[in-house]
mmCIF file of C-alpha atoms in Angstrom:
data_model
loop_
_atom_site.group_PDB
_atom_site.id
_atom_site.type_symbol
_atom_site.label_atom_id
_atom_site.label_comp_id
_atom_site.label_asym_id
_atom_site.label_seq_id
_atom_site.Cartn_x
_atom_site.Cartn_y
_atom_site.Cartn_z
ATOM 1 C CA MET A 153 17.599 28.132 -5.810
ATOM 2 C CA THR A 154 14.832 30.389 -6.639
ATOM 3 C CA THR A 155 13.363 32.562 -3.597
ATOM 4 C CA ASP A 156 10.945 34.782 -5.330
ATOM 5 C CA GLY A 157 8.006 31.992 -6.009
ATOM 6 C CA ARG A 158 4.664 31.611 -4.241
ATOM 7 C CA LEU A 159 5.050 30.078 -0.877
ATOM 8 C CA LEU A 160 2.431 28.901 1.231
ATOM 9 C CA ILE A 161 2.538 27.519 4.526
ATOM 10 C CA VAL A 162 -0.922 25.639 5.473
ATOM 11 C CA GLY A 163 -1.609 25.788 9.544
ATOM 12 C CA ALA A 164 -0.845 29.302 11.372
ATOM 13 C CA GLY A 165 0.081 27.645 14.741
ATOM 14 C CA GLN A 166 3.529 28.066 16.259
ATOM 15 C CA ALA A 167 5.390 26.060 13.693
ATOM 16 C CA GLY A 168 3.449 27.944 10.531
ATOM 17 C CA VAL A 169 4.344 31.288 12.162
ATOM 18 C CA GLN A 170 8.090 30.381 12.698
ATOM 19 C CA THR A 171 8.517 28.886 9.205
ATOM 20 C CA ALA A 172 6.971 32.025 7.814
ATOM 21 C CA SER A 173 9.192 34.628 9.787
ATOM 22 C CA ASN A 174 12.469 32.629 9.418
ATOM 23 C CA ALA A 175 11.793 32.192 5.480
ATOM 24 C CA ARG A 176 11.966 36.221 5.405
ATOM 25 C CA GLU A 177 14.492 36.459 7.888
ATOM 26 C CA PHE A 178 16.940 33.834 5.469
ATOM 27 C CA GLY A 179 16.027 35.737 2.101
ATOM 28 C CA TRP A 180 12.730 34.435 0.649
ATOM 29 C CA GLN A 181 11.800 37.418 -1.482
ATOM 30 C CA GLY A 182 8.437 36.269 -3.292
ATOM 31 C CA PRO A 183 5.095 36.218 -1.478
ATOM 32 C CA ILE A 184 4.411 34.451 1.612
ATOM 33 C CA THR A 185 0.924 33.317 2.369
ATOM 34 C CA LEU A 186 0.079 32.052 5.974
ATOM 35 C CA LEU A 187 -3.345 29.919 5.959
ATOM 36 C CA GLY A 188 -4.739 29.417 9.171
ATOM 37 C CA ALA A 189 -7.888 27.112 9.504
ATOM 38 C CA GLU A 190 -9.173 29.020 13.025
ATOM 39 C CA PRO A 191 -10.691 32.520 12.664
ATOM 40 C CA HIS A 192 -8.207 33.594 15.577
ATOM 41 C CA PRO A 193 -4.675 35.325 14.672
ATOM 42 C CA PRO A 194 -1.877 33.059 15.812
ATOM 43 C CA TYR A 195 -1.295 32.193 19.606
ATOM 44 C CA ALA A 196 0.497 30.275 21.698
ATOM 45 C CA ARG A 197 -1.130 26.626 22.627
ATOM 46 C CA PRO A 198 1.125 25.714 26.241
ATOM 47 C CA PRO A 199 -0.669 28.222 28.012
ATOM 48 C CA LEU A 200 -4.346 27.127 26.817
ATOM 49 C CA SER A 201 -4.356 24.214 30.253
ATOM 50 C CA LYS A 202 -2.887 26.761 32.544
ATOM 51 C CA ALA A 203 -2.747 30.213 32.332
ATOM 52 C CA PHE A 204 -5.833 30.890 30.192
ATOM 53 C CA LEU A 205 -7.616 28.318 32.250
ATOM 54 C CA ASN A 206 -7.051 30.182 35.119
ATOM 55 C CA GLY A 207 -7.737 33.490 33.925
ATOM 56 C CA THR A 208 -4.317 35.012 34.256
ATOM 57 C CA ALA A 209 -3.475 34.983 30.050
ATOM 58 C CA THR A 210 -6.137 36.244 27.299
ATOM 59 C CA GLU A 211 -6.172 35.964 23.783
ATOM 60 C CA ASP A 212 -4.424 38.809 23.268
ATOM 61 C CA THR A 213 -1.456 37.977 25.777
ATOM 62 C CA LEU A 214 -1.324 34.434 23.869
ATOM 63 C CA ALA A 215 -0.645 36.208 20.703
ATOM 64 C CA LEU A 216 2.710 35.133 19.029
ATOM 65 C CA ARG A 217 3.166 38.060 17.041
ATOM 66 C CA THR A 218 2.009 41.346 17.153
ATOM 67 C CA VAL A 219 -0.788 42.472 14.800
ATOM 68 C CA GLY A 220 1.541 44.630 12.838
ATOM 69 C CA PHE A 221 4.268 42.121 12.171
ATOM 70 C CA TYR A 222 2.666 40.131 9.308
ATOM 71 C CA ALA A 223 2.157 43.309 7.309
ATOM 72 C CA ASP A 224 5.689 44.675 7.809
ATOM 73 C CA HIS A 225 7.131 41.176 7.070
ATOM 74 C CA ARG A 226 4.768 41.098 3.592
ATOM 75 C CA ILE A 227 3.485 37.979 5.360
ATOM 76 C CA ASP A 228 -0.195 37.327 3.860
ATOM 77 C CA LEU A 229 -2.271 36.104 7.138
ATOM 78 C CA VAL A 230 -5.347 34.344 6.027
ATOM 79 C CA LEU A 231 -7.750 33.075 8.619
ATOM 80 C CA GLY A 232 -10.618 31.061 8.961
ATOM 81 C CA GLU A 233 -9.723 28.919 5.545
ATOM 82 C CA ARG A 234 -9.379 25.406 5.976
ATOM 83 C CA VAL A 235 -7.604 23.426 3.238
ATOM 84 C CA GLU A 236 -9.913 20.493 1.803
ATOM 85 C CA HIS A 237 -7.677 19.159 -0.826
ATOM 86 C CA LEU A 238 -3.716 19.681 -2.354
ATOM 87 C CA ASP A 239 -3.109 19.227 -6.056
ATOM 88 C CA LEU A 240 0.713 18.148 -6.204
ATOM 89 C CA ALA A 241 2.747 18.545 -9.437
ATOM 90 C CA GLY A 242 6.220 16.360 -9.344
ATOM 91 C CA ASP A 243 8.120 19.459 -8.954
ATOM 92 C CA GLY A 244 6.758 20.755 -5.575
ATOM 93 C CA THR A 245 4.509 23.229 -7.520
ATOM 94 C CA GLY A 246 0.765 22.830 -7.312
ATOM 95 C CA SER A 247 -2.612 24.411 -5.582
ATOM 96 C CA ALA A 248 -4.753 24.246 -2.319
ATOM 97 C CA VAL A 249 -8.696 23.938 -2.303
ATOM 98 C CA THR A 250 -10.053 25.320 0.801
ATOM 99 C CA GLY A 251 -13.407 24.874 2.146
ATOM 100 C CA SER A 252 -14.807 28.260 0.175
ATOM 101 C CA VAL A 253 -13.493 26.477 -2.645
ATOM 102 C CA ARG A 254 -11.202 28.997 -3.418
ATOM 103 C CA ARG A 255 -7.639 27.635 -5.231
ATOM 104 C CA ARG A 256 -4.473 29.050 -4.384
ATOM 105 C CA SER A 257 -1.324 28.117 -6.342
ATOM 106 C CA PHE A 258 2.156 28.082 -4.602
ATOM 107 C CA ASP A 259 5.534 27.544 -6.179
ATOM 108 C CA ARG A 260 6.682 25.502 -2.663
ATOM 109 C CA LEU A 261 4.395 24.015 0.357
ATOM 110 C CA VAL A 262 4.959 24.179 3.814
ATOM 111 C CA LEU A 263 2.484 21.820 5.993
ATOM 112 C CA ALA A 264 2.058 22.752 9.276
ATOM 113 C CA THR A 265 -1.281 20.858 9.986
ATOM 114 C CA GLY A 266 -0.677 20.171 13.793
ATOM 115 C CA ALA A 267 -2.266 17.568 15.573
ATOM 116 C CA GLU A 268 -5.864 16.814 16.954
ATOM 117 C CA PRO A 269 -6.976 15.356 20.162
ATOM 118 C CA ARG A 270 -7.757 11.545 20.361
ATOM 119 C CA ARG A 271 -11.098 10.665 21.214
ATOM 120 C CA LEU A 272 -12.389 7.747 22.715
ATOM 121 C CA SER A 273 -15.648 5.768 21.095
ATOM 122 C CA LEU A 274 -17.161 4.699 24.647
ATOM 123 C CA GLU A 275 -20.808 4.965 25.161
ATOM 124 C CA GLY A 276 -21.738 8.187 26.454
ATOM 125 C CA ALA A 277 -18.922 10.012 24.744
ATOM 126 C CA GLY A 278 -20.856 12.375 23.017
ATOM 127 C CA LEU A 279 -22.902 13.700 26.236
ATOM 128 C CA ALA A 280 -22.533 17.250 27.121
ATOM 129 C CA GLY A 281 -19.841 17.801 29.194
ATOM 130 C CA VAL A 282 -17.450 15.470 27.586
ATOM 131 C CA VAL A 283 -14.654 17.702 26.048
ATOM 132 C CA VAL A 284 -11.109 17.660 24.820
ATOM 133 C CA LEU A 285 -8.760 20.855 24.715
ATOM 134 C CA ARG A 286 -6.372 21.591 21.802
ATOM 135 C CA ASP A 287 -7.552 25.293 20.449
ATOM 136 C CA VAL A 288 -8.318 28.259 22.012
ATOM 137 C CA HIS A 289 -12.019 27.664 21.469
ATOM 138 C CA ASP A 290 -12.357 24.499 23.593
ATOM 139 C CA ALA A 291 -10.238 26.145 25.994
ATOM 140 C CA THR A 292 -13.195 28.914 26.092
ATOM 141 C CA THR A 293 -15.805 26.340 26.786
ATOM 142 C CA LEU A 294 -13.768 24.172 29.256
ATOM 143 C CA ALA A 295 -13.272 27.610 31.257
ATOM 144 C CA GLY A 296 -17.225 27.853 31.252
ATOM 145 C CA ARG A 297 -17.875 24.340 32.219
ATOM 146 C CA LEU A 298 -15.504 24.282 34.710
ATOM 147 C CA ALA A 299 -16.718 27.712 36.517
ATOM 148 C CA ALA A 300 -19.605 25.872 37.200
ATOM 149 C CA ALA A 301 -18.143 22.654 37.885
ATOM 150 C CA ARG A 302 -18.241 20.677 41.191
ATOM 151 C CA THR A 303 -16.566 17.400 39.903
ATOM 152 C CA LEU A 304 -13.874 16.695 37.119
ATOM 153 C CA VAL A 305 -12.727 13.514 35.884
ATOM 154 C CA VAL A 306 -9.541 13.681 33.479
ATOM 155 C CA ILE A 307 -9.127 10.799 31.256
ATOM 156 C CA GLY A 308 -5.248 10.313 31.156
ATOM 157 C CA GLY A 309 -2.545 11.423 32.983
ATOM 158 C CA GLY A 310 -0.333 13.227 30.484
ATOM 159 C CA PHE A 311 0.895 16.839 30.846
ATOM 160 C CA VAL A 312 -2.484 18.802 29.545
ATOM 161 C CA GLY A 313 -4.564 16.378 31.748
ATOM 162 C CA LEU A 314 -2.647 16.830 35.049
ATOM 163 C CA GLU A 315 -2.576 20.731 33.955
ATOM 164 C CA VAL A 316 -5.945 21.037 33.849
ATOM 165 C CA ALA A 317 -6.617 18.738 36.998
ATOM 166 C CA ALA A 318 -4.202 21.139 38.934
ATOM 167 C CA VAL A 319 -6.214 24.375 37.887
ATOM 168 C CA ALA A 320 -9.636 22.578 38.744
ATOM 169 C CA ALA A 321 -8.202 21.633 42.216
ATOM 170 C CA ALA A 322 -6.788 25.264 42.979
ATOM 171 C CA ALA A 323 -10.386 26.452 42.045
ATOM 172 C CA GLY A 324 -12.409 24.059 44.572
ATOM 173 C CA VAL A 325 -13.391 21.373 41.832
ATOM 174 C CA ARG A 326 -13.056 17.770 42.941
ATOM 175 C CA ALA A 327 -10.661 16.215 40.516
ATOM 176 C CA THR A 328 -9.639 12.969 39.669
ATOM 177 C CA VAL A 329 -7.394 11.604 37.599
ATOM 178 C CA VAL A 330 -7.845 8.148 35.325
ATOM 179 C CA GLU A 331 -4.719 6.989 33.768
ATOM 180 C CA ALA A 332 -4.665 3.596 32.218
ATOM 181 C CA ALA A 333 -0.960 2.839 32.512
ATOM 182 C CA SER A 334 0.468 2.217 35.961
ATOM 183 C CA SER A 335 2.003 5.425 36.520
ATOM 184 C CA LEU A 336 1.457 8.887 35.056
ATOM 185 C CA MET A 337 3.156 10.176 32.078
ATOM 186 C CA ASN A 338 4.521 6.998 31.304
ATOM 187 C CA ARG A 339 5.506 7.701 27.942
ATOM 188 C CA VAL A 340 7.976 10.714 28.984
ATOM 189 C CA VAL A 341 8.950 10.105 32.223
ATOM 190 C CA SER A 342 10.334 7.491 34.918
ATOM 191 C CA PRO A 343 8.535 5.874 37.302
ATOM 192 C CA VAL A 344 10.502 7.767 39.857
ATOM 193 C CA THR A 345 9.664 10.639 38.450
ATOM 194 C CA ALA A 346 5.863 9.836 37.881
ATOM 195 C CA GLU A 347 5.517 8.789 41.756
ATOM 196 C CA ILE A 348 7.141 12.220 42.631
ATOM 197 C CA VAL A 349 4.437 14.081 40.531
ATOM 198 C CA ALA A 350 1.806 11.939 41.651
ATOM 199 C CA ARG A 351 2.277 12.707 45.300
ATOM 200 C CA ALA A 352 2.465 16.572 44.855
ATOM 201 C CA HIS A 353 -1.001 16.194 43.327
ATOM 202 C CA ARG A 354 -2.753 13.575 45.583
ATOM 203 C CA ALA A 355 -1.277 16.468 47.996
ATOM 204 C CA SER A 356 -3.414 18.993 46.367
ATOM 205 C CA GLY A 357 -6.439 16.817 47.062
ATOM 206 C CA ILE A 358 -6.643 15.377 43.671
ATOM 207 C CA ARG A 359 -7.234 11.899 43.458
ATOM 208 C CA VAL A 360 -5.028 9.903 40.970
ATOM 209 C CA LEU A 361 -6.047 6.235 39.822
ATOM 210 C CA THR A 362 -3.420 4.380 37.511
ATOM 211 C CA GLY A 363 -3.983 0.998 36.010
ATOM 212 C CA VAL A 364 -7.858 1.687 35.125
ATOM 213 C CA ARG A 365 -9.522 2.577 32.169
ATOM 214 C CA PRO A 366 -13.014 4.320 31.601
ATOM 215 C CA ALA A 367 -15.757 1.925 30.357
ATOM 216 C CA ARG A 368 -18.488 4.456 29.958
ATOM 217 C CA PHE A 369 -19.879 7.775 30.274
ATOM 218 C CA VAL A 370 -23.016 7.690 32.268
ATOM 219 C CA GLY A 371 -26.002 10.440 31.758
ATOM 220 C CA ASP A 372 -28.712 11.310 34.096
ATOM 221 C CA ARG A 373 -32.670 11.588 32.948
ATOM 222 C CA HIS A 374 -31.949 14.546 31.167
ATOM 223 C CA ASN A 375 -29.061 13.429 28.882
ATOM 224 C CA ALA A 376 -26.379 15.289 30.872
ATOM 225 C CA LEU A 377 -23.274 13.904 32.004
ATOM 226 C CA SER A 378 -23.377 12.393 35.576
ATOM 227 C CA ALA A 379 -20.488 9.869 36.223
ATOM 228 C CA VAL A 380 -17.764 7.725 34.658
ATOM 229 C CA GLU A 381 -17.899 4.163 35.091
ATOM 230 C CA LEU A 382 -14.658 2.663 35.169
ATOM 231 C CA ASP A 383 -13.530 -0.939 34.029
ATOM 232 C CA ASN A 384 -13.217 -2.289 37.854
ATOM 233 C CA GLY A 385 -17.174 -1.115 38.304
ATOM 234 C CA GLU A 386 -15.974 1.921 39.994
ATOM 235 C CA HIS A 387 -18.503 4.821 39.339
ATOM 236 C CA LEU A 388 -16.840 8.600 39.891
ATOM 237 C CA PRO A 389 -19.383 11.082 40.091
ATOM 238 C CA ALA A 390 -18.856 13.700 37.095
ATOM 239 C CA ASP A 391 -20.196 16.686 36.062
ATOM 240 C CA LEU A 392 -17.338 17.570 33.498
ATOM 241 C CA VAL A 393 -15.139 15.147 31.917
ATOM 242 C CA LEU A 394 -11.834 16.306 29.766
ATOM 243 C CA ILE A 395 -10.486 13.484 27.608
ATOM 244 C CA GLY A 396 -6.430 14.005 27.094
ATOM 245 C CA VAL A 397 -5.399 10.882 25.714
ATOM 246 C CA GLY A 398 -2.757 12.285 23.399
ATOM 247 C CA ALA A 399 -3.129 13.582 19.805
ATOM 248 C CA ARG A 400 -2.895 12.038 16.223
ATOM 249 C CA PRO A 401 -1.162 13.955 13.554
ATOM 250 C CA CYS A 402 -3.208 16.195 10.943
ATOM 251 C CA ASP A 403 -2.079 14.213 8.369
ATOM 252 C CA ASP A 404 -4.756 13.497 6.109
ATOM 253 C CA LEU A 405 -4.153 16.167 3.462
ATOM 254 C CA ALA A 406 -0.522 15.032 3.154
ATOM 255 C CA ALA A 407 -1.389 11.163 2.553
ATOM 256 C CA ALA A 408 -4.313 12.516 -0.179
ATOM 257 C CA ALA A 409 -1.469 14.169 -2.081
ATOM 258 C CA GLY A 410 0.623 11.369 -2.095
ATOM 259 C CA LEU A 411 3.298 12.004 0.254
ATOM 260 C CA HIS A 412 4.608 9.398 2.543
ATOM 261 C CA CYS A 413 2.761 9.495 6.214
ATOM 262 C CA ASP A 414 3.715 7.078 9.016
ATOM 263 C CA ASN A 415 2.134 8.575 12.262
ATOM 264 C CA GLY A 416 2.623 11.855 10.694
ATOM 265 C CA VAL A 417 3.899 13.480 7.413
ATOM 266 C CA VAL A 418 7.290 11.441 6.766
ATOM 267 C CA VAL A 419 10.413 14.112 6.809
ATOM 268 C CA ASP A 420 14.036 14.199 6.616
ATOM 269 C CA ASP A 421 16.442 16.350 9.196
ATOM 270 C CA ARG A 422 15.707 18.933 6.707
ATOM 271 C CA SER A 423 11.806 19.130 7.175
ATOM 272 C CA VAL A 424 11.561 17.779 3.329
ATOM 273 C CA ALA A 425 8.595 15.412 2.699
ATOM 274 C CA SER A 426 8.810 11.977 0.630
ATOM 275 C CA ASP A 427 8.592 14.247 -2.789
ATOM 276 C CA GLY A 428 11.727 16.203 -2.180
ATOM 277 C CA ARG A 429 10.377 19.407 -2.414
ATOM 278 C CA THR A 430 7.120 19.733 0.119
ATOM 279 C CA LEU A 431 8.111 20.297 3.592
ATOM 280 C CA ALA A 432 6.467 19.888 6.378
ATOM 281 C CA VAL A 433 6.992 21.083 10.198
ATOM 282 C CA GLY A 434 5.594 20.670 13.877
ATOM 283 C CA ASP A 435 3.309 18.409 15.564
ATOM 284 C CA CYS A 436 2.116 17.024 11.772
ATOM 285 C CA ALA A 437 5.685 15.841 11.020
ATOM 286 C CA ASN A 438 7.286 12.640 11.598
ATOM 287 C CA LEU A 439 11.563 13.162 11.704
ATOM 288 C CA PRO A 440 14.688 11.483 12.642
ATOM 289 C CA ASP A 441 15.194 11.606 16.293
ATOM 290 C CA PRO A 442 17.118 14.979 16.434
ATOM 291 C CA SER A 443 18.998 14.257 19.485
ATOM 292 C CA PRO A 444 23.093 14.799 19.580
ATOM 293 C CA PRO A 445 24.054 11.394 20.940
ATOM 294 C CA PRO A 446 24.707 8.810 18.389
ATOM 295 C CA GLY A 447 22.412 5.684 18.439
ATOM 296 C CA PRO A 448 20.039 3.640 16.238
ATOM 297 C CA ALA A 449 17.880 5.491 13.643
ATOM 298 C CA VAL A 450 14.846 6.173 14.978
ATOM 299 C CA ARG A 451 11.533 8.172 13.782
ATOM 300 C CA LEU A 452 9.206 9.930 16.001
ATOM 301 C CA ARG A 453 7.340 12.920 16.457
ATOM 302 C CA LEU A 454 7.896 15.466 19.318
ATOM 303 C CA GLU A 455 5.092 17.858 20.167
ATOM 304 C CA SER A 456 6.447 20.888 21.685
ATOM 305 C CA VAL A 457 7.382 24.380 20.921
ATOM 306 C CA ASP A 458 10.887 23.508 20.969
ATOM 307 C CA ASN A 459 10.464 21.025 17.910
ATOM 308 C CA ALA A 460 8.385 23.734 16.205
ATOM 309 C CA VAL A 461 11.199 26.319 16.390
ATOM 310 C CA GLU A 462 13.849 23.864 15.497
ATOM 311 C CA GLN A 463 11.925 22.547 12.183
ATOM 312 C CA ALA A 464 10.765 25.831 11.043
ATOM 313 C CA ARG A 465 14.303 27.185 11.105
ATOM 314 C CA ALA A 466 15.421 23.982 9.184
ATOM 315 C CA ALA A 467 12.620 24.244 6.674
ATOM 316 C CA ALA A 468 13.387 27.901 6.010
ATOM 317 C CA GLY A 469 17.005 27.149 5.568
ATOM 318 C CA THR A 470 16.112 24.594 2.829
ATOM 319 C CA LEU A 471 13.292 27.064 1.036
ATOM 320 C CA VAL A 472 16.442 29.402 0.757
ATOM 321 C CA GLY A 473 18.798 27.108 -0.778
ATOM 322 C CA ALA A 474 20.749 26.929 2.679
ATOM 323 C CA PRO A 475 19.962 23.979 4.122
ATOM 324 C CA ARG A 476 20.605 23.192 7.681
ATOM 325 C CA THR A 477 19.583 20.118 9.426
ATOM 326 C CA CYS A 478 17.285 19.693 12.791
ATOM 327 C CA ARG A 479 19.656 18.694 15.275
ATOM 328 C CA GLY A 480 19.750 19.574 18.978
ATOM 329 C CA VAL A 481 18.376 18.554 22.607
ATOM 330 C CA PRO A 482 14.546 18.047 22.828
ATOM 331 C CA TRP A 483 13.106 19.676 25.616
ATOM 332 C CA PHE A 484 9.946 19.623 27.153
ATOM 333 C CA TRP A 485 7.960 21.429 30.091
ATOM 334 C CA SER A 486 4.824 21.496 32.093
ATOM 335 C CA ASP A 487 3.767 23.454 34.704
ATOM 336 C CA GLN A 488 1.076 21.739 37.017
ATOM 337 C CA GLY A 489 -0.118 23.983 39.822
ATOM 338 C CA SER A 490 2.944 25.023 41.795
ATOM 339 C CA LEU A 491 5.080 22.075 40.382
ATOM 340 C CA LYS A 492 7.509 22.749 37.574
ATOM 341 C CA LEU A 493 8.415 19.647 35.625
ATOM 342 C CA GLN A 494 11.359 20.079 32.966
ATOM 343 C CA ILE A 495 12.630 17.326 30.765
ATOM 344 C CA ALA A 496 15.807 17.670 28.666
ATOM 345 C CA GLY A 497 16.683 14.893 26.128
ATOM 346 C CA LEU A 498 14.826 11.822 25.254
ATOM 347 C CA GLY A 499 14.546 8.701 27.606
ATOM 348 C CA ARG A 500 13.386 5.015 26.921
ATOM 349 C CA ALA A 501 12.085 2.673 29.264
ATOM 350 C CA ASP A 502 15.121 0.459 29.429
ATOM 351 C CA ASP A 503 17.230 3.527 30.720
ATOM 352 C CA ASP A 504 19.051 3.230 34.262
ATOM 353 C CA VAL A 505 17.971 6.202 36.538
ATOM 354 C CA VAL A 506 19.831 7.917 38.888
ATOM 355 C CA VAL A 507 17.957 9.954 41.417
ATOM 356 C CA ARG A 508 19.297 13.417 42.931
ATOM 357 C CA VAL A 509 16.889 14.306 45.854
ATOM 358 C CA GLY A 510 16.618 17.998 46.349
ATOM 359 C CA LYS A 511 17.047 20.300 49.421
ATOM 360 C CA ARG A 512 12.996 21.173 49.201
ATOM 361 C CA PRO A 513 10.520 18.554 49.536
ATOM 362 C CA GLY A 514 9.313 17.411 46.308
ATOM 363 C CA GLN A 515 12.477 18.674 44.518
ATOM 364 C CA HIS A 516 14.241 16.222 42.929
ATOM 365 C CA THR A 517 16.318 15.613 39.398
ATOM 366 C CA ALA A 518 16.046 11.846 37.745
ATOM 367 C CA LEU A 519 19.203 11.422 35.310
ATOM 368 C CA ARG A 520 18.638 8.878 32.492
ATOM 369 C CA TYR A 521 21.877 6.584 31.426
ATOM 370 C CA ARG A 522 22.096 4.486 28.464
ATOM 371 C CA GLY A 523 24.866 2.272 28.826
ATOM 372 C CA PRO A 524 27.632 4.742 30.131
ATOM 373 C CA ARG A 525 26.140 7.771 28.907
ATOM 374 C CA LEU A 526 24.139 10.394 30.294
ATOM 375 C CA VAL A 527 20.859 11.063 27.533
ATOM 376 C CA ALA A 528 18.212 12.634 29.674
ATOM 377 C CA ALA A 529 17.055 14.483 32.748
ATOM 378 C CA GLU A 530 13.538 14.811 34.379
ATOM 379 C CA CYS A 531 13.682 17.933 36.667
ATOM 380 C CA VAL A 532 10.924 18.870 39.277
ATOM 381 C CA ASP A 533 11.425 22.021 40.670
ATOM 382 C CA SER A 534 14.882 21.994 39.859
ATOM 383 C CA PRO A 535 15.992 24.865 36.949
ATOM 384 C CA ALA A 536 19.659 25.200 37.493
ATOM 385 C CA ASP A 537 19.972 21.256 36.797
ATOM 386 C CA PHE A 538 17.548 21.379 33.759
ATOM 387 C CA LEU A 539 19.699 24.111 32.298
ATOM 388 C CA THR A 540 23.226 22.112 33.373
ATOM 389 C CA VAL A 541 22.122 18.750 31.866
ATOM 390 C CA ARG A 542 20.524 20.729 28.727
ATOM 391 C CA LYS A 543 23.683 22.300 27.745
ATOM 392 C CA ALA A 544 25.738 19.001 28.761
ATOM 393 C CA LEU A 545 23.841 17.010 26.365
ATOM 394 C CA ALA A 546 24.184 19.446 23.953
ATOM 395 C CA ALA A 547 27.882 19.343 24.525
ATOM 396 C CA GLY A 548 28.321 15.828 24.459
ATOM 397 C CA VAL A 549 29.248 16.000 27.681
ATOM 398 C CA SER A 550 28.414 12.892 30.234
ATOM 399 C CA PHE A 551 28.710 12.485 34.091
ATOM 400 C CA SER A 552 29.830 9.490 35.500
ATOM 401 C CA ARG A 553 26.750 7.750 37.360
ATOM 402 C CA GLU A 554 28.931 7.749 40.631
ATOM 403 C CA ALA A 555 29.311 11.742 40.328
ATOM 404 C CA ALA A 556 25.664 12.277 39.337
ATOM 405 C CA ALA A 557 24.685 10.418 42.536
ATOM 406 C CA ASP A 558 26.569 12.685 44.782
ATOM 407 C CA THR A 559 24.015 15.542 45.970
ATOM 408 C CA GLY A 560 26.942 17.155 47.872
ATOM 409 C CA VAL A 561 28.070 18.460 44.648
ATOM 410 C CA PRO A 562 25.836 20.751 42.651
ATOM 411 C CA LEU A 563 25.753 19.460 38.910
ATOM 412 C CA LYS A 564 26.784 22.470 37.366
ATOM 413 C CA GLN A 565 30.254 21.964 39.296
ATOM 414 C CA HIS A 566 30.961 18.863 37.232
ATOM 415 C CA PHE A 567 29.713 20.451 33.788
ATOM 416 C CA SER A 568 32.443 23.371 34.539
ATOM 417 C CA ALA A 569 35.067 21.137 35.914
ATOM 418 C CA MET A 570 34.747 19.043 32.031
#
């Protein structure tokens, strides 16, 4: 296995930076080029909907690495260059053509192209004031509009939408969240946790509507956004709308190059794509479920810092001939105003749920069981429970439902006794 070839990483987000860093750490000797489409040095995205939006974080504080890191580790960081086309040979070598019509040759390729916000093809979707949030440019635009807004409507009750709504409400903006499903965050949390979160947001002044969809965005005579019309006929006054209905993987480059794509670039548990040489990591990758408990083989995309880091480590190991599988307990977090939601493991709609109510109002832990096994937990303002369950899942330990339901005994006491 040669480690002195030219390594090209397309995408300079969390997964791309981590892959470059780990590749050098694990022994890659050749040139490493980290190619980013944005003009900004690599930065953390999660704070964009929280700390950056409320002014407690800046581009500088979001930086993933210091200015000198890339030079110190012989990583050629190229910004503002978007790859338009890939030419792949059968052995994984090839070249990438950028928008400036520059051709960059490589011996190994890693795709870390991320994901982009899904948009709505509704009447009025192009009005000024209808925005999405994915990158720092979006966040800067949103922050400027939010400072002048009186009414915000968030379409989609997922993490990003709820985080932005919480920031807006704290700033005195009248915020409404519109979710098509019957509960918030319905793809990632149980209905009982969703209700706890909804209750907290309503208490902070946010209006939460579920089971309804936007029908169109209404403009005034100056073609400025003025309202959102719902499919039940209600009109919501709005001078700002955030579309937060999920993201689609940026896998067009990979598909055009002949790689197998299905809701992302299909990779194995070592981050290797269908040609056996190219690698893909982060939000653009469709990977085998990395969760420790045995179960049916399923594939998924995981949009999280944790997954980006773990997949990057697996990819770097593959590059230097020391492959390691991407295995571990997926975990996620969302800070929504004063509420902190932490999730360990991957739940399913048919899981059984055992709820532990905490000592403080709103504090709770929902433990999800599949048959006799503990498979996930959703913790609201319960960091100790989150850490305990994450460790337990990693160790293959399962508390009985009876023990889990006994709130008189801390979860960590059950774990330490096993």
